[in-house]
Short mmCIF file of C-alpha atoms in Angstrom, two decimals:
data_model
loop_
_atom_site.label_atom_id
_atom_site.label_comp_id
_atom_site.label_asym_id
_atom_site.label_seq_id
_atom_site.Cartn_x
_atom_site.Cartn_y
_atom_site.Cartn_z
CA UNK A 1 33.65 -112.07 -48.32
CA UNK A 2 30.05 -111.00 -48.67
CA UNK A 3 27.20 -111.04 -46.00
CA UNK A 4 23.90 -112.86 -46.91
CA UNK A 5 20.80 -113.70 -45.15
CA UNK A 6 19.02 -117.05 -45.40
CA UNK A 7 15.26 -117.37 -45.99
CA UNK A 8 14.87 -118.93 -42.55
CA UNK A 9 15.90 -118.13 -38.95
CA UNK A 10 19.37 -119.09 -38.11
CA UNK A 11 19.73 -122.21 -35.73
CA UNK A 12 22.44 -122.89 -33.15
CA UNK A 13 23.92 -125.60 -35.27
CA UNK A 14 24.40 -123.19 -38.27
CA UNK A 15 27.97 -122.14 -37.20
CA UNK A 16 29.24 -123.68 -40.55
CA UNK A 17 27.19 -124.70 -43.52
CA UNK A 18 28.38 -126.16 -46.70
CA UNK A 19 25.48 -125.39 -49.09
CA UNK A 20 25.32 -125.46 -52.84
CA UNK A 21 29.20 -126.06 -53.02
CA UNK A 22 29.70 -122.94 -50.86
CA UNK A 23 30.84 -122.32 -47.33
CA UNK A 24 28.51 -120.04 -45.26
CA UNK A 25 29.50 -119.03 -41.65
CA UNK A 26 26.90 -117.65 -39.19
CA UNK A 27 28.32 -114.28 -38.23
CA UNK A 28 28.53 -114.80 -34.42
CA UNK A 29 29.67 -111.17 -33.92
CA UNK A 30 26.19 -110.01 -34.73
CA UNK A 31 24.13 -112.32 -32.62
CA UNK A 32 21.63 -112.09 -31.15
CA UNK A 33 20.59 -108.86 -32.80
CA UNK A 34 21.19 -109.96 -36.40
CA UNK A 35 21.38 -113.46 -38.06
CA UNK A 36 23.50 -113.08 -41.04
CA UNK A 37 26.01 -115.42 -42.86
CA UNK A 38 29.31 -114.69 -44.32
CA UNK A 39 30.01 -116.26 -47.72
CA UNK A 40 33.53 -117.57 -47.95
CA UNK A 41 34.84 -117.88 -51.53
CA UNK A 42 38.28 -119.07 -50.69
CA UNK A 43 40.73 -120.22 -47.97
CA UNK A 44 41.75 -116.65 -47.27
CA UNK A 45 38.24 -115.65 -46.51
CA UNK A 46 37.96 -118.66 -44.11
CA UNK A 47 41.17 -117.83 -42.37
CA UNK A 48 40.00 -114.12 -41.93
CA UNK A 49 36.72 -115.28 -40.65
CA UNK A 50 38.30 -117.51 -38.02
CA UNK A 51 40.72 -114.80 -36.89
CA UNK A 52 37.99 -112.18 -36.88
CA UNK A 53 35.72 -114.13 -34.56
CA UNK A 54 32.94 -114.79 -37.17
CA UNK A 55 33.24 -118.41 -36.03
CA UNK A 56 34.83 -119.42 -32.80
CA UNK A 57 34.98 -122.30 -30.38
CA UNK A 58 37.66 -124.95 -30.99
CA UNK A 59 35.54 -127.69 -32.56
CA UNK A 60 33.67 -125.25 -34.85
CA UNK A 61 37.05 -123.73 -35.84
CA UNK A 62 38.26 -127.24 -36.81
CA UNK A 63 35.25 -128.03 -38.86
CA UNK A 64 35.36 -124.66 -40.58
CA UNK A 65 39.06 -125.10 -41.40
CA UNK A 66 38.29 -128.52 -42.96
CA UNK A 67 35.85 -126.81 -45.36
CA UNK A 68 38.50 -124.15 -45.91
CA UNK A 69 40.85 -126.83 -47.20
CA UNK A 70 38.19 -127.92 -49.68
CA UNK A 71 38.05 -124.36 -50.99
CA UNK A 72 41.84 -124.25 -51.07
CA UNK A 73 41.89 -127.44 -53.14
CA UNK A 74 39.19 -126.07 -55.57
CA UNK A 75 41.38 -123.09 -56.25
CA UNK A 76 44.56 -125.08 -56.49
CA UNK A 77 43.07 -127.56 -58.96
CA UNK A 78 41.63 -124.85 -61.18
CA UNK A 79 45.02 -123.05 -61.24
CA UNK A 80 47.58 -125.77 -61.28
CA UNK A 81 45.91 -129.09 -62.28
CA UNK A 82 48.47 -131.79 -61.64
CA UNK A 83 50.48 -129.39 -59.40
CA UNK A 84 47.53 -128.73 -57.10
CA UNK A 85 49.03 -130.27 -53.94
CA UNK A 86 51.95 -127.96 -53.91
CA UNK A 87 49.73 -125.08 -54.89
CA UNK A 88 47.57 -125.24 -51.82
CA UNK A 89 50.40 -125.34 -49.20
CA UNK A 90 50.25 -121.63 -48.58
CA UNK A 91 46.54 -121.77 -47.96
CA UNK A 92 47.06 -124.62 -45.51
CA UNK A 93 49.58 -122.57 -43.56
CA UNK A 94 47.31 -119.52 -43.61
CA UNK A 95 44.36 -121.49 -42.20
CA UNK A 96 46.52 -123.13 -39.55
CA UNK A 97 47.92 -119.77 -38.36
CA UNK A 98 44.43 -118.18 -37.89
CA UNK A 99 44.10 -119.01 -34.20
CA UNK A 100 47.03 -120.36 -32.24
CA UNK A 101 45.32 -121.82 -29.17
CA UNK A 102 42.53 -123.95 -30.61
CA UNK A 103 44.21 -127.29 -31.31
CA UNK A 104 41.24 -128.58 -33.28
CA UNK A 105 42.35 -126.22 -36.07
CA UNK A 106 45.62 -127.86 -36.51
CA UNK A 107 44.13 -131.38 -35.92
CA UNK A 108 41.62 -130.76 -38.72
CA UNK A 109 44.19 -129.49 -41.23
CA UNK A 110 46.52 -132.37 -40.36
CA UNK A 111 43.68 -134.89 -41.04
CA UNK A 112 42.72 -133.16 -44.28
CA UNK A 113 46.46 -133.13 -45.22
CA UNK A 114 46.66 -136.93 -44.67
CA UNK A 115 43.66 -137.39 -47.01
CA UNK A 116 45.34 -135.08 -49.56
CA UNK A 117 48.40 -137.37 -49.64
CA UNK A 118 46.21 -140.36 -50.65
CA UNK A 119 44.75 -138.58 -53.78
CA UNK A 120 46.05 -138.83 -57.29
CA UNK A 121 47.89 -135.71 -58.74
CA UNK A 122 45.72 -135.82 -61.94
CA UNK A 123 42.19 -136.02 -60.42
CA UNK A 124 39.89 -133.34 -59.11
CA UNK A 125 40.38 -133.49 -55.22
CA UNK A 126 37.11 -131.76 -54.30
CA UNK A 127 34.84 -134.79 -53.99
CA UNK A 128 37.21 -136.69 -51.68
CA UNK A 129 38.10 -133.68 -49.59
CA UNK A 130 34.54 -132.56 -49.24
CA UNK A 131 33.56 -136.05 -47.96
CA UNK A 132 36.39 -135.88 -45.41
CA UNK A 133 35.31 -132.47 -44.29
CA UNK A 134 31.74 -133.62 -43.87
CA UNK A 135 32.92 -136.67 -41.97
CA UNK A 136 34.79 -134.36 -39.52
CA UNK A 137 31.66 -132.35 -39.16
CA UNK A 138 29.42 -135.33 -38.63
CA UNK A 139 31.82 -136.95 -36.18
CA UNK A 140 32.03 -133.97 -34.06
CA UNK A 141 28.25 -133.86 -33.71
CA UNK A 142 28.10 -137.45 -32.81
CA UNK A 143 30.88 -137.03 -30.32
CA UNK A 144 29.09 -134.15 -28.73
CA UNK A 145 25.96 -136.20 -28.20
CA UNK A 146 27.90 -138.97 -26.61
CA UNK A 147 29.91 -136.79 -24.31
CA UNK A 148 26.74 -134.77 -23.50
CA UNK A 149 25.05 -137.91 -22.12
CA UNK A 150 28.24 -139.01 -20.38
CA UNK A 151 28.60 -135.62 -18.68
CA UNK A 152 24.92 -135.55 -17.70
CA UNK A 153 25.32 -138.89 -16.03
CA UNK A 154 27.70 -137.27 -13.45
CA UNK A 155 24.89 -135.01 -12.39
CA UNK A 156 23.34 -137.02 -9.49
CA UNK A 157 20.24 -134.87 -8.60
CA UNK A 158 18.39 -131.98 -9.85
CA UNK A 159 20.86 -129.18 -9.91
CA UNK A 160 21.83 -125.74 -11.01
CA UNK A 161 25.11 -125.23 -12.90
CA UNK A 162 27.40 -122.44 -13.95
CA UNK A 163 29.03 -122.37 -17.45
CA UNK A 164 31.54 -119.81 -18.84
CA UNK A 165 31.85 -118.54 -22.43
CA UNK A 166 29.87 -120.49 -25.15
CA UNK A 167 30.56 -124.25 -25.68
CA UNK A 168 27.29 -124.87 -27.38
CA UNK A 169 26.19 -125.85 -30.96
CA UNK A 170 27.68 -122.62 -32.14
CA UNK A 171 31.16 -123.50 -30.92
CA UNK A 172 31.04 -127.00 -32.31
CA UNK A 173 29.71 -128.99 -35.24
CA UNK A 174 26.33 -129.04 -33.44
CA UNK A 175 24.75 -129.88 -30.04
CA UNK A 176 27.76 -128.62 -28.06
CA UNK A 177 30.29 -129.81 -25.48
CA UNK A 178 29.45 -127.99 -22.13
CA UNK A 179 25.98 -127.07 -23.52
CA UNK A 180 25.77 -130.63 -24.86
CA UNK A 181 26.01 -131.75 -21.22
CA UNK A 182 23.54 -129.10 -20.23
CA UNK A 183 21.16 -130.20 -22.99
CA UNK A 184 21.38 -133.86 -22.08
CA UNK A 185 20.95 -133.06 -18.33
CA UNK A 186 17.86 -130.92 -19.15
CA UNK A 187 16.36 -133.67 -21.26
CA UNK A 188 16.93 -136.15 -18.43
CA UNK A 189 15.16 -133.86 -15.96
CA UNK A 190 18.31 -133.22 -13.84
CA UNK A 191 18.66 -129.52 -14.46
CA UNK A 192 16.92 -126.63 -12.63
CA UNK A 193 18.85 -123.62 -13.77
CA UNK A 194 21.82 -122.49 -15.82
CA UNK A 195 23.90 -119.45 -14.67
CA UNK A 196 25.88 -118.18 -17.63
CA UNK A 197 28.86 -115.79 -17.10
CA UNK A 198 28.61 -112.88 -19.42
CA UNK A 199 32.22 -113.57 -20.65
CA UNK A 200 33.96 -110.25 -21.24
CA UNK A 201 35.14 -108.88 -23.52
CA UNK A 202 33.24 -110.60 -26.45
CA UNK A 203 30.27 -111.38 -24.21
CA UNK A 204 29.90 -114.89 -25.62
CA UNK A 205 27.82 -115.89 -22.50
CA UNK A 206 25.38 -113.04 -22.86
CA UNK A 207 25.10 -113.05 -26.69
CA UNK A 208 25.49 -116.77 -27.63
CA UNK A 209 24.97 -119.00 -24.62
CA UNK A 210 21.81 -117.33 -23.64
CA UNK A 211 20.62 -117.31 -27.23
CA UNK A 212 21.02 -121.03 -27.53
CA UNK A 213 19.53 -121.89 -24.25
CA UNK A 214 16.45 -119.52 -24.63
CA UNK A 215 15.81 -121.26 -27.96
CA UNK A 216 15.87 -124.61 -26.26
CA UNK A 217 13.49 -123.57 -23.36
CA UNK A 218 16.30 -124.04 -20.82
CA UNK A 219 16.16 -121.54 -17.96
CA UNK A 220 19.25 -119.32 -17.96
CA UNK A 221 20.25 -116.37 -15.85
CA UNK A 222 23.24 -114.18 -16.76
CA UNK A 223 26.00 -113.26 -14.31
CA UNK A 224 28.57 -110.59 -14.54
CA UNK A 225 31.95 -112.41 -14.57
CA UNK A 226 32.75 -110.98 -11.22
CA UNK A 227 29.44 -112.25 -9.70
CA UNK A 228 30.28 -115.98 -10.03
CA UNK A 229 32.09 -116.20 -6.79
CA UNK A 230 29.09 -114.62 -4.85
CA UNK A 231 26.77 -117.00 -6.70
CA UNK A 232 28.68 -119.94 -5.62
CA UNK A 233 29.15 -118.75 -2.06
CA UNK A 234 25.33 -118.36 -1.85
CA UNK A 235 24.95 -122.30 -2.45
CA UNK A 236 22.63 -124.17 -4.64
CA UNK A 237 25.07 -124.69 -7.57
CA UNK A 238 26.45 -128.21 -7.87
CA UNK A 239 28.75 -127.98 -11.00
CA UNK A 240 30.81 -125.78 -13.10
CA UNK A 241 30.66 -127.06 -16.72
CA UNK A 242 32.96 -125.64 -19.36
CA UNK A 243 34.40 -126.57 -22.71
CA UNK A 244 38.06 -126.32 -23.85
CA UNK A 245 40.14 -124.99 -26.66
CA UNK A 246 43.13 -127.22 -25.82
CA UNK A 247 43.73 -129.79 -23.16
CA UNK A 248 47.40 -130.72 -22.41
CA UNK A 249 48.62 -134.28 -21.96
CA UNK A 250 48.64 -133.94 -18.23
CA UNK A 251 45.09 -132.65 -18.00
CA UNK A 252 45.63 -128.93 -17.79
CA UNK A 253 42.94 -127.11 -19.68
CA UNK A 254 43.12 -123.90 -21.78
CA UNK A 255 39.66 -122.25 -22.01
CA UNK A 256 38.27 -118.78 -22.28
CA UNK A 257 39.83 -116.21 -19.93
CA UNK A 258 38.15 -116.34 -16.61
CA UNK A 259 37.79 -120.14 -16.53
CA UNK A 260 40.79 -120.42 -14.11
CA UNK A 261 39.35 -118.02 -11.62
CA UNK A 262 36.00 -119.78 -11.77
CA UNK A 263 37.60 -123.08 -11.01
CA UNK A 264 39.56 -121.66 -8.04
CA UNK A 265 36.35 -120.24 -6.58
CA UNK A 266 34.56 -123.44 -7.23
CA UNK A 267 37.35 -125.35 -5.41
CA UNK A 268 37.01 -122.99 -2.51
CA UNK A 269 33.20 -123.68 -2.15
CA UNK A 270 33.19 -127.37 -2.79
CA UNK A 271 31.60 -127.19 -6.30
CA UNK A 272 32.77 -129.57 -8.83
CA UNK A 273 34.35 -128.63 -12.21
CA UNK A 274 33.61 -130.59 -15.45
CA UNK A 275 35.41 -129.97 -18.67
CA UNK A 276 33.57 -131.31 -21.65
CA UNK A 277 35.50 -131.65 -24.98
CA UNK A 278 35.96 -134.14 -27.80
CA UNK A 279 39.23 -136.09 -27.98
CA UNK A 280 40.25 -133.80 -30.94
CA UNK A 281 40.81 -131.24 -28.25
CA UNK A 282 43.39 -133.12 -26.33
CA UNK A 283 46.91 -132.38 -27.40
CA UNK A 284 49.07 -135.34 -26.40
CA UNK A 285 52.07 -133.65 -27.91
CA UNK A 286 51.72 -130.75 -25.38
CA UNK A 287 53.06 -131.81 -22.08
CA UNK A 288 51.36 -129.32 -19.83
CA UNK A 289 49.38 -126.05 -19.75
CA UNK A 290 52.68 -124.09 -19.65
CA UNK A 291 53.26 -125.28 -23.23
CA UNK A 292 49.94 -124.15 -24.62
CA UNK A 293 50.26 -121.02 -26.85
CA UNK A 294 47.91 -118.48 -25.32
CA UNK A 295 46.51 -115.95 -27.92
CA UNK A 296 46.64 -112.35 -26.96
CA UNK A 297 44.31 -110.06 -28.90
CA UNK A 298 43.96 -106.29 -29.75
CA UNK A 299 43.63 -104.25 -26.57
CA UNK A 300 40.79 -102.26 -28.23
CA UNK A 301 38.57 -105.21 -27.54
CA UNK A 302 38.75 -104.29 -23.89
CA UNK A 303 39.03 -100.51 -24.22
CA UNK A 304 35.88 -100.35 -26.28
CA UNK A 305 32.33 -101.89 -26.20
CA UNK A 306 29.99 -101.95 -29.00
CA UNK A 307 32.34 -99.84 -31.14
CA UNK A 308 32.51 -97.15 -28.62
CA UNK A 309 35.45 -96.26 -26.44
CA UNK A 310 34.72 -96.86 -22.67
CA UNK A 311 38.26 -96.64 -21.23
CA UNK A 312 39.97 -93.40 -20.45
CA UNK A 313 42.12 -91.90 -23.22
CA UNK A 314 45.69 -93.10 -22.76
CA UNK A 315 44.88 -96.26 -20.96
CA UNK A 316 46.21 -99.57 -22.37
CA UNK A 317 44.94 -103.05 -21.88
CA UNK A 318 46.32 -106.65 -21.49
CA UNK A 319 43.93 -108.93 -23.47
CA UNK A 320 44.82 -112.68 -23.33
CA UNK A 321 41.93 -114.75 -24.78
CA UNK A 322 42.51 -117.78 -22.69
CA UNK A 323 43.76 -118.94 -19.35
CA UNK A 324 44.89 -122.30 -18.14
CA UNK A 325 43.18 -124.31 -15.39
CA UNK A 326 45.52 -126.82 -13.78
CA UNK A 327 44.34 -130.46 -13.78
CA UNK A 328 44.16 -130.46 -10.03
CA UNK A 329 41.24 -128.04 -10.11
CA UNK A 330 39.25 -130.28 -12.61
CA UNK A 331 37.10 -133.08 -11.12
CA UNK A 332 36.36 -134.58 -14.54
CA UNK A 333 37.16 -134.31 -18.13
CA UNK A 334 34.50 -135.76 -20.36
CA UNK A 335 35.07 -136.91 -23.88
CA UNK A 336 33.23 -139.11 -26.33
CA UNK A 337 35.50 -141.96 -25.13
CA UNK A 338 34.61 -141.79 -21.61
CA UNK A 339 34.80 -139.96 -18.25
CA UNK A 340 38.38 -139.08 -16.83
CA UNK A 341 37.90 -138.53 -13.17
CA UNK A 342 40.66 -136.48 -11.45
CA UNK A 343 42.58 -136.20 -14.69
CA UNK A 344 46.36 -136.85 -15.03
CA UNK A 345 48.78 -137.74 -17.68
CA UNK A 346 48.28 -141.54 -17.19
CA UNK A 347 44.44 -141.28 -17.35
CA UNK A 348 44.48 -139.12 -20.43
CA UNK A 349 46.81 -141.64 -22.25
CA UNK A 350 44.34 -144.38 -21.38
CA UNK A 351 41.39 -142.38 -22.68
CA UNK A 352 43.16 -141.71 -25.91
CA UNK A 353 43.79 -145.33 -26.76
#
């Protein structure tokens, strides 16, 4: 992989760009200080970028993986001609293993795999697979706009909201899930203020959510993660709005670590919780949150900050990236297919039809 800089400022919907037959990923680890792109030359580069947090957010990971399949097919076709389908299997497995919790990753690779099976063994697969990857990308953006408007319809009066982590254009194909709702609510004149949790240890709220909202002219105030309870206790906040990396069939929601505690505090203070996600994030083969694989990352992410050790020598750390919020704490799941009030297994099945 190599780092490049475009001849224009980066935009929130630049998470994954297919440009001149190449995949460019906005390096979200550097935002907001630097706006640079990672040039991915093959599927291994894409898998490394996903695992290394260059790109993150379940829908964006799915979109990126789809383009990674195109790169894998390019290499397989050049190297194996009529045996290209078998030749790219290792790359497909490598991509799928890059992040275990984000179900959109496996969903996108499965969809690309289905398209692969329809293609002839003796024809260049790139045009058809690139069209499929672009369709996945475009469909995600369209779904975000629809669910954004649906979610905004739940906000009945001018309100302040809290969000956790980054579920904006950077985390999706574009527009955003939780931030899609916030963008639509702002456009409808329903929003007064966004409070964004800083989101330790990667600080996605501080670095990414604030970056997106400031660029859109939406008022945002950062909170230390531990301040959210006091903010809700003080009143004046009507909704907690978050995205998700995987929603189980019973409505349990896996999202960035800290979401569960935020939902518990919201329940204690009578504040409603909205989860905004496309249907590609719903895993109907996963019965409950207990069955969702939770990624645990390097303890060094907690022990250090900005490349400098902050914890005492000899200390260790437990670093799960996600937690599971039970469906009973969620007032509404909003997808492009509709609003699921007080979600449960029956209602999710109906939504997925």
